[in-house]
């Protein structure tokens, strides 16, 4: 079945550094790729998403890139701050409709002051 | 605007007991989903619904039942709880339009002894 692999599982950076999280997906028909941030004990919240007709999207310090040929997409966070510390999940929306999502296993990001 | 509301927030059950988790959304979304979240395994889809009166199995449906009698509500039932069902359960909803994100509730932390 459809699968999303996410790396790394943990990431530790110093405040001000950049962080990159990478995901690969298996269903070549996938067209929508959201990223969620989950703080401890809270709900997953959408932080950015990208659709297959776009190669890159930016929102302030956050950017996502998509390579459909290679079936991988990445989240880039620049100038990291302690409040960026959380678990980040990538997801892909496979064929079949109904906006179903397949999630990666998550990356625990720690930003140290 | 409440978004997606889950009740209860916490619950402890004994093995073999039954219970129902409630999810309500006020965004007039067609699609609704139930996930379980276990450490290191991301979010796994239990069941989903594409409209009032419809339900379908997700990735890990065994041991759970669902009902969607009203568009705004999606119920998840455990008929005979097992320790393996100890988890955090998230409900989400999404609009009918394709390539749209899912919006999550705050979760229900369920422990089964």
Short mmCIF file of C-alpha atoms in Angstrom, two decimals:
data_model
loop_
_atom_site.label_atom_id
_atom_site.label_comp_id
_atom_site.label_asym_id
_atom_site.label_seq_id
_atom_site.Cartn_x
_atom_site.Cartn_y
_atom_site.Cartn_z
CA UNK A 1 0.00 0.00 0.00
CA UNK A 2 0.91 3.65 0.07
CA UNK A 3 3.83 4.57 2.30
CA UNK A 4 5.54 7.75 3.49
CA UNK A 5 9.03 7.58 4.93
CA UNK A 6 10.31 10.49 7.01
CA UNK A 7 13.89 11.29 8.07
CA UNK A 8 15.43 11.99 10.46
CA UNK A 9 13.38 10.76 13.40
CA UNK A 10 15.10 13.23 15.72
CA UNK A 11 16.90 16.48 14.93
CA UNK A 12 18.76 18.76 17.32
CA UNK A 13 19.92 22.23 16.24
CA UNK A 14 21.18 25.42 17.81
CA UNK A 15 18.96 28.46 17.79
CA UNK A 16 19.44 30.38 14.55
CA UNK A 17 20.51 27.33 12.54
CA UNK A 18 18.45 25.79 9.74
CA UNK A 19 16.57 22.49 9.98
CA UNK A 20 15.64 20.20 7.09
CA UNK A 21 13.24 17.25 7.24
CA UNK A 22 12.84 14.93 4.26
CA UNK A 23 10.02 12.63 3.19
CA UNK A 24 9.56 10.16 0.37
CA UNK A 25 6.26 8.74 -0.84
CA UNK A 26 5.32 5.70 -2.88
CA UNK A 27 2.14 6.63 -4.80
CA UNK A 28 3.13 8.54 -7.95
CA UNK A 29 -0.48 9.77 -8.25
CA UNK A 30 -0.24 11.74 -4.99
CA UNK A 31 -0.88 15.44 -5.59
CA UNK A 32 -1.07 17.10 -2.20
CA UNK A 33 1.55 17.24 0.56
CA UNK A 34 0.83 18.95 3.90
CA UNK A 35 3.15 19.41 6.86
CA UNK A 36 1.86 19.40 10.43
CA UNK A 37 3.47 20.61 13.64
CA UNK A 38 2.50 18.96 16.91
CA UNK A 39 3.56 20.45 20.22
CA UNK A 40 3.60 18.25 23.28
CA UNK A 41 0.07 17.27 24.31
CA UNK A 42 -1.51 19.31 21.52
CA UNK A 43 -3.27 18.63 18.23
CA UNK A 44 -1.40 18.42 14.90
CA UNK A 45 -1.62 21.80 13.20
CA UNK A 46 -1.07 22.52 9.52
CA UNK A 47 1.95 24.77 8.98
CA UNK A 48 2.41 24.63 5.22
CA UNK A 49 1.29 22.55 2.25
CA UNK A 50 2.22 22.13 -1.39
CA UNK A 51 0.37 20.86 -4.43
CA UNK A 52 1.92 18.93 -7.29
CA UNK A 53 1.80 21.81 -9.78
CA UNK A 54 4.24 23.79 -7.61
CA UNK A 55 7.92 22.99 -6.93
CA UNK A 56 8.49 25.23 -3.92
CA UNK A 57 6.44 27.27 -1.48
CA UNK A 58 7.57 29.69 1.24
CA UNK A 59 5.89 31.21 4.27
CA UNK A 60 8.23 33.44 6.26
CA UNK A 61 10.86 31.11 7.82
CA UNK A 62 9.27 27.93 6.50
CA UNK A 63 9.58 26.49 3.00
CA UNK A 64 8.63 23.23 1.34
CA UNK A 65 10.10 21.77 -1.83
CA UNK A 66 8.66 19.00 -3.98
CA UNK A 67 10.38 16.74 -6.50
CA UNK A 68 7.66 14.66 -8.16
CA UNK A 69 10.10 12.75 -10.36
CA UNK A 70 12.00 11.49 -7.34
CA UNK A 71 8.84 11.30 -5.20
CA UNK A 72 10.25 13.27 -2.32
CA UNK A 73 9.49 16.53 -0.54
CA UNK A 74 11.24 18.46 2.20
CA UNK A 75 10.52 20.99 4.93
CA UNK A 76 13.06 23.74 5.51
CA UNK A 77 13.01 25.93 8.61
CA UNK A 78 15.45 28.84 8.69
CA UNK A 79 16.59 30.91 11.68
CA UNK A 80 15.18 28.34 14.09
CA UNK A 81 13.79 29.50 17.44
CA UNK A 82 13.09 27.54 20.66
CA UNK A 83 9.36 27.71 19.92
CA UNK A 84 9.99 25.67 16.76
CA UNK A 85 10.68 22.68 19.03
CA UNK A 86 7.95 20.12 18.31
CA UNK A 87 7.21 16.96 16.35
CA UNK A 88 6.76 17.54 12.62
CA UNK A 89 4.75 15.20 10.40
CA UNK A 90 4.76 15.07 6.64
CA UNK A 91 1.86 13.53 4.75
CA UNK A 92 0.80 12.70 1.23
CA UNK A 93 -2.66 12.42 -0.24
CA UNK A 94 -2.76 9.22 -2.33
CA UNK A 95 -5.10 8.42 -5.19
CA UNK A 96 -8.61 7.44 -4.16
CA UNK A 97 -9.90 10.84 -3.11
CA UNK A 98 -11.72 11.85 0.08
CA UNK A 99 -8.65 13.87 1.15
CA UNK A 100 -7.23 10.85 2.97
CA UNK A 101 -3.66 11.32 4.17
CA UNK A 102 -0.78 8.92 4.73
CA UNK A 103 1.50 10.27 7.46
CA UNK A 104 5.20 9.85 8.04
CA UNK A 105 6.34 8.65 11.46
CA UNK A 106 7.36 12.14 12.56
CA UNK A 107 10.53 14.11 13.34
CA UNK A 108 11.18 15.40 16.84
CA UNK A 109 12.94 18.76 16.44
CA UNK A 110 14.75 20.28 19.42
CA UNK A 111 16.05 23.85 19.13
CA UNK A 112 18.57 24.70 21.83
CA UNK A 113 19.07 28.33 22.93
CA UNK B 1 -15.69 29.03 15.86
CA UNK B 2 -14.90 25.78 17.71
CA UNK B 3 -13.64 23.74 14.71
CA UNK B 4 -13.31 20.09 15.72
CA UNK B 5 -14.30 19.16 19.27
CA UNK B 6 -13.57 15.81 20.88
CA UNK B 7 -15.03 14.42 24.11
CA UNK B 8 -13.87 13.16 26.52
CA UNK B 9 -10.27 14.43 26.76
CA UNK B 10 -9.12 11.62 29.03
CA UNK B 11 -10.54 8.24 29.98
CA UNK B 12 -9.36 5.14 31.81
CA UNK B 13 -11.09 1.84 31.07
CA UNK B 14 -10.76 -1.70 32.28
CA UNK B 15 -10.19 -4.50 29.78
CA UNK B 16 -13.49 -5.62 28.29
CA UNK B 17 -15.37 -2.39 28.95
CA UNK B 18 -16.97 -0.46 26.12
CA UNK B 19 -17.08 3.24 25.37
CA UNK B 20 -17.78 5.79 22.65
CA UNK B 21 -15.60 8.72 21.67
CA UNK B 22 -17.44 11.73 20.31
CA UNK B 23 -16.29 14.08 17.56
CA UNK B 24 -18.17 17.16 16.43
CA UNK B 25 -17.24 19.69 13.75
CA UNK B 26 -18.92 22.99 12.97
CA UNK B 27 -17.24 23.70 9.60
CA UNK B 28 -19.82 21.86 7.48
CA UNK B 29 -17.12 19.45 6.29
CA UNK B 30 -18.14 16.39 4.30
CA UNK B 31 -15.24 14.16 5.28
CA UNK B 32 -14.34 13.01 8.80
CA UNK B 33 -11.61 10.70 10.09
CA UNK B 34 -10.52 8.86 13.21
CA UNK B 35 -6.81 8.25 13.89
CA UNK B 36 -4.81 6.69 16.65
CA UNK B 37 -1.37 8.00 17.56
CA UNK B 38 1.20 5.78 19.20
CA UNK B 39 4.81 6.71 20.02
CA UNK B 40 7.08 6.48 16.98
CA UNK B 41 4.26 5.44 14.63
CA UNK B 42 2.73 8.72 13.54
CA UNK B 43 -0.99 8.89 12.85
CA UNK B 44 -2.77 5.79 11.61
CA UNK B 45 -6.24 5.94 10.09
CA UNK B 46 -8.84 3.79 11.84
CA UNK B 47 -12.06 4.62 9.98
CA UNK B 48 -13.34 7.49 7.93
CA UNK B 49 -16.60 8.87 6.56
CA UNK B 50 -17.26 10.65 3.27
CA UNK B 51 -20.69 11.89 4.23
CA UNK B 52 -23.67 11.48 6.52
CA UNK B 53 -24.65 7.82 6.82
CA UNK B 54 -21.40 6.50 5.30
CA UNK B 55 -18.34 4.88 6.89
CA UNK B 56 -15.28 3.07 5.55
CA UNK B 57 -12.31 1.16 6.98
CA UNK B 58 -8.89 2.72 7.23
CA UNK B 59 -5.51 1.18 7.93
CA UNK B 60 -6.19 -0.22 11.44
CA UNK B 61 -9.98 -0.79 11.81
CA UNK B 62 -10.03 -3.99 13.89
CA UNK B 63 -11.65 -3.62 17.30
CA UNK B 64 -13.39 -0.34 16.44
CA UNK B 65 -16.76 0.66 15.03
CA UNK B 66 -17.97 4.04 13.83
CA UNK B 67 -21.18 5.83 12.98
CA UNK B 68 -22.05 9.09 11.23
CA UNK B 69 -25.75 9.65 11.79
CA UNK B 70 -25.42 13.42 11.45
CA UNK B 71 -23.06 15.31 9.18
CA UNK B 72 -21.43 17.17 12.03
CA UNK B 73 -20.80 14.15 14.29
CA UNK B 74 -18.56 11.12 13.94
CA UNK B 75 -18.53 8.53 16.73
CA UNK B 76 -15.84 5.96 17.45
CA UNK B 77 -16.80 2.93 19.53
CA UNK B 78 -14.77 0.31 21.34
CA UNK B 79 -17.01 -2.67 22.06
CA UNK B 80 -14.58 -4.64 24.25
CA UNK B 81 -11.52 -2.58 25.11
CA UNK B 82 -8.08 -4.22 25.07
CA UNK B 83 -4.75 -2.91 26.47
CA UNK B 84 -3.45 -2.69 22.87
CA UNK B 85 -6.00 0.07 22.28
CA UNK B 86 -4.29 2.35 24.79
CA UNK B 87 -3.46 5.36 22.64
CA UNK B 88 -4.25 8.97 21.84
CA UNK B 89 -7.19 9.23 19.46
CA UNK B 90 -7.58 12.16 17.08
CA UNK B 91 -10.57 13.12 15.03
CA UNK B 92 -10.18 15.26 11.91
CA UNK B 93 -12.39 16.74 9.22
CA UNK B 94 -11.89 18.00 5.68
CA UNK B 95 -14.04 19.79 3.12
CA UNK B 96 -15.42 18.20 -0.02
CA UNK B 97 -12.97 20.00 -2.33
CA UNK B 98 -9.91 17.93 -3.24
CA UNK B 99 -6.32 18.63 -2.20
CA UNK B 100 -7.42 20.14 1.11
CA UNK B 101 -5.90 19.73 4.57
CA UNK B 102 -7.47 17.94 7.47
CA UNK B 103 -8.32 19.88 10.63
CA UNK B 104 -7.75 18.06 13.90
CA UNK B 105 -9.41 18.03 17.30
CA UNK B 106 -7.48 18.16 20.57
CA UNK B 107 -7.44 14.40 21.01
CA UNK B 108 -8.64 11.85 23.56
CA UNK B 109 -6.07 10.11 25.73
CA UNK B 110 -7.39 6.61 26.42
CA UNK B 111 -5.77 4.15 28.83
CA UNK B 112 -6.96 0.58 29.13
CA UNK B 113 -5.85 -1.39 32.16
#
